[in-house]
Amino acid sequence: MPDKAGAGPRWKDGPCPDHVPGALHRSPLIEASASTAVFNVPTVGKFLVRAGHPVVVQRAAYATDHDVDCMVVGPVAALQCCLEGRLCLRGTAVDIGGRALVVFGGVKGTSSLGAALALGGGRVLADGVVCIGSSPLSVWAPHGNDRGRTTLWPDTAKALSLDPSRSSVVRPVLASRRFQVGDEPSEAPVPLAALVLPALDLSLGGSGPLVEKDSMGPSAAVAALRDAVWHSPVWADLGRQSEEFRLLTQMAAVVPMSRIRRADGSIAATLKDMARLAEETLP
Amino acid sequence: MIWLASYPKSGNTWLRSVYTALVQGDVDINGLVAGAVSSARGLFDTALGIRSSDLSPDEADSLRPAADDAAAARIGEDRWRKIHDALFPGPTGLPVISPDATRIALYVIRDPRDVAISYAHHAGMSHKAAVECLATTDSAVAGDATQLLPQMRQCLGTWSEHVLSWVDQDWFPVHVVRYEDCITAPVKTFREAFVAGGLCPSEAEVADAVARASWDRLKEQEAQAGFRERSGRDVSFFRRGKAGSWKEELSPELAQRVAREHGEVMARFGYIP
């Protein structure tokens, strides 16, 4: 369930160690023990991450609040959830009539499909980092995530007819912007009702359809979900692999899941159809 | 890592197809071994626990060697991977791949006049525009910062800069594969490349792999099932697969321009006297 104790400022400036004593996981940007992690993006800063505490940031020269925020609501939030034993997927979650549809995986198309679903009447629960709870299966945003907002690139925002002047900066160095799309949802977890994996398929198009939907079997579903888990190597090194596997198999067993393939080319031509097919995945 | 490197449209996919036929017994063009391009966002994001879309192209470039190191540590064995970036040193002095995680690069080179024809077809641009790309230091693949593309930006430099960045670097060994030799002496040329990459196939095994990855078979597969590495702006990825098409397709003025702009490197690799 969401950690209410974590409410409050999501980060503060302060000194951050270079290393984590007794680290069980070491990768180029992350060191983590069971309770503490350091996340280091040289051009933005070092982030001291602990379960249930605000993140401490020792920022790099010239790093702006936007630069820090971007990391805090994304990979750092997911890392904090990981330390707290809560699994997060890369993707976007939308509340549709009290049921959560999670668009996950890949690196392109989840936020834009989430925004299209929100424009059709849904509410964006989480964008980028989607927390999954197990009993019952439910979805919420990590602390600090801007509910109701999605990060979109100019081409997608244009395809969705969103007004760039009503958006906010993600990072000064990026062209992507954060848009309020649809109404803001409540903080409460929403039952997980469907999973959708968008994918590019260059064999589509031409005289044929631009978008197609396939249902996914349990083993393909678990593999696809595993690829979308935030910080999966950290989970493994902290000895939580079986926990992760149990939750993924539970999701694959009971939640309808589809893969929506789209042709390359204009996003505008496919987003509406993708949103329709995504909604059809809901039971 | 063993990098299969080239300027785009120089025969990289053919080399990967023959390699796939060799190690897997047959080829599915949509399941090529070494299909994970160095610039793929998914691998980078997973290896580093970050989103490449949250980084500027320069920031991502500076972290790509770390992603290679992390992936190599996790995999624990040699992987063959494709790359189109030039090997320019970045702000830290390192290129976009990790020298520590690299055993060797197999660099495929092709006559730039044929590259220009094929690149124009692939990118849906005129021959003149393609020739200009080959001569532009700022040329890049996936360089449009106004949209999120599946691959991160790949700086190419000019065709000559690209070639020299790979063949004259001293971070790790490089074995040069001439596309034209793959056509005239395929078994010998591919076998030498595979041996350089640490394999020891017999001539018969390579001959079988070359036959299974013949141009006609690759074209046929693309016609039947599509090819996920197509640009979307071309009619088909596998086109003619010949050497010297430029003589029929490129105007004499453009051919002369390519020879003038890249003459030194072309002469070094036997493309002009």
Short mmCIF file of C-alpha atoms in Angstrom, two decimals, chain A residues 112 115-116 119 152-167 179-182 267-269 271-272:
data_model
loop_
_atom_site.label_atom_id
_atom_site.label_comp_id
_atom_site.label_asym_id
_atom_site.label_seq_id
_atom_site.Cartn_x
_atom_site.Cartn_y
_atom_site.Cartn_z
CA SER A 112 1.28 8.91 -25.03
CA ALA A 115 -2.59 10.44 -22.24
CA ALA A 116 -4.90 9.31 -25.04
CA LEU A 119 -8.40 12.34 -22.85
CA LEU A 152 4.99 13.99 -23.58
CA TRP A 153 7.26 14.90 -26.47
CA PRO A 154 6.25 17.67 -28.88
CA ASP A 155 5.13 15.32 -31.65
CA THR A 156 2.80 13.42 -29.33
CA ALA A 157 1.44 16.53 -27.65
CA LYS A 158 0.65 17.91 -31.09
CA ALA A 159 -1.02 14.67 -32.13
CA LEU A 160 -3.23 14.90 -29.03
CA SER A 161 -3.97 18.60 -29.70
CA LEU A 162 -2.55 19.61 -26.30
CA ASP A 163 -1.57 23.22 -25.76
CA PRO A 164 2.18 23.47 -25.02
CA SER A 165 1.66 26.78 -23.21
CA ARG A 166 -0.27 24.83 -20.55
CA SER A 167 2.57 22.46 -19.80
CA PHE A 179 0.93 18.02 -19.30
CA GLN A 180 -2.13 17.89 -17.09
CA VAL A 181 -4.36 15.46 -18.96
CA GLY A 182 -7.81 14.70 -17.59
CA ILE A 267 1.40 8.74 -34.01
CA ALA A 268 -1.72 10.76 -34.68
CA ALA A 269 -2.97 8.06 -37.02
CA LEU A 271 -3.15 6.67 -30.94
CA LYS A 272 -6.94 6.78 -31.06
#
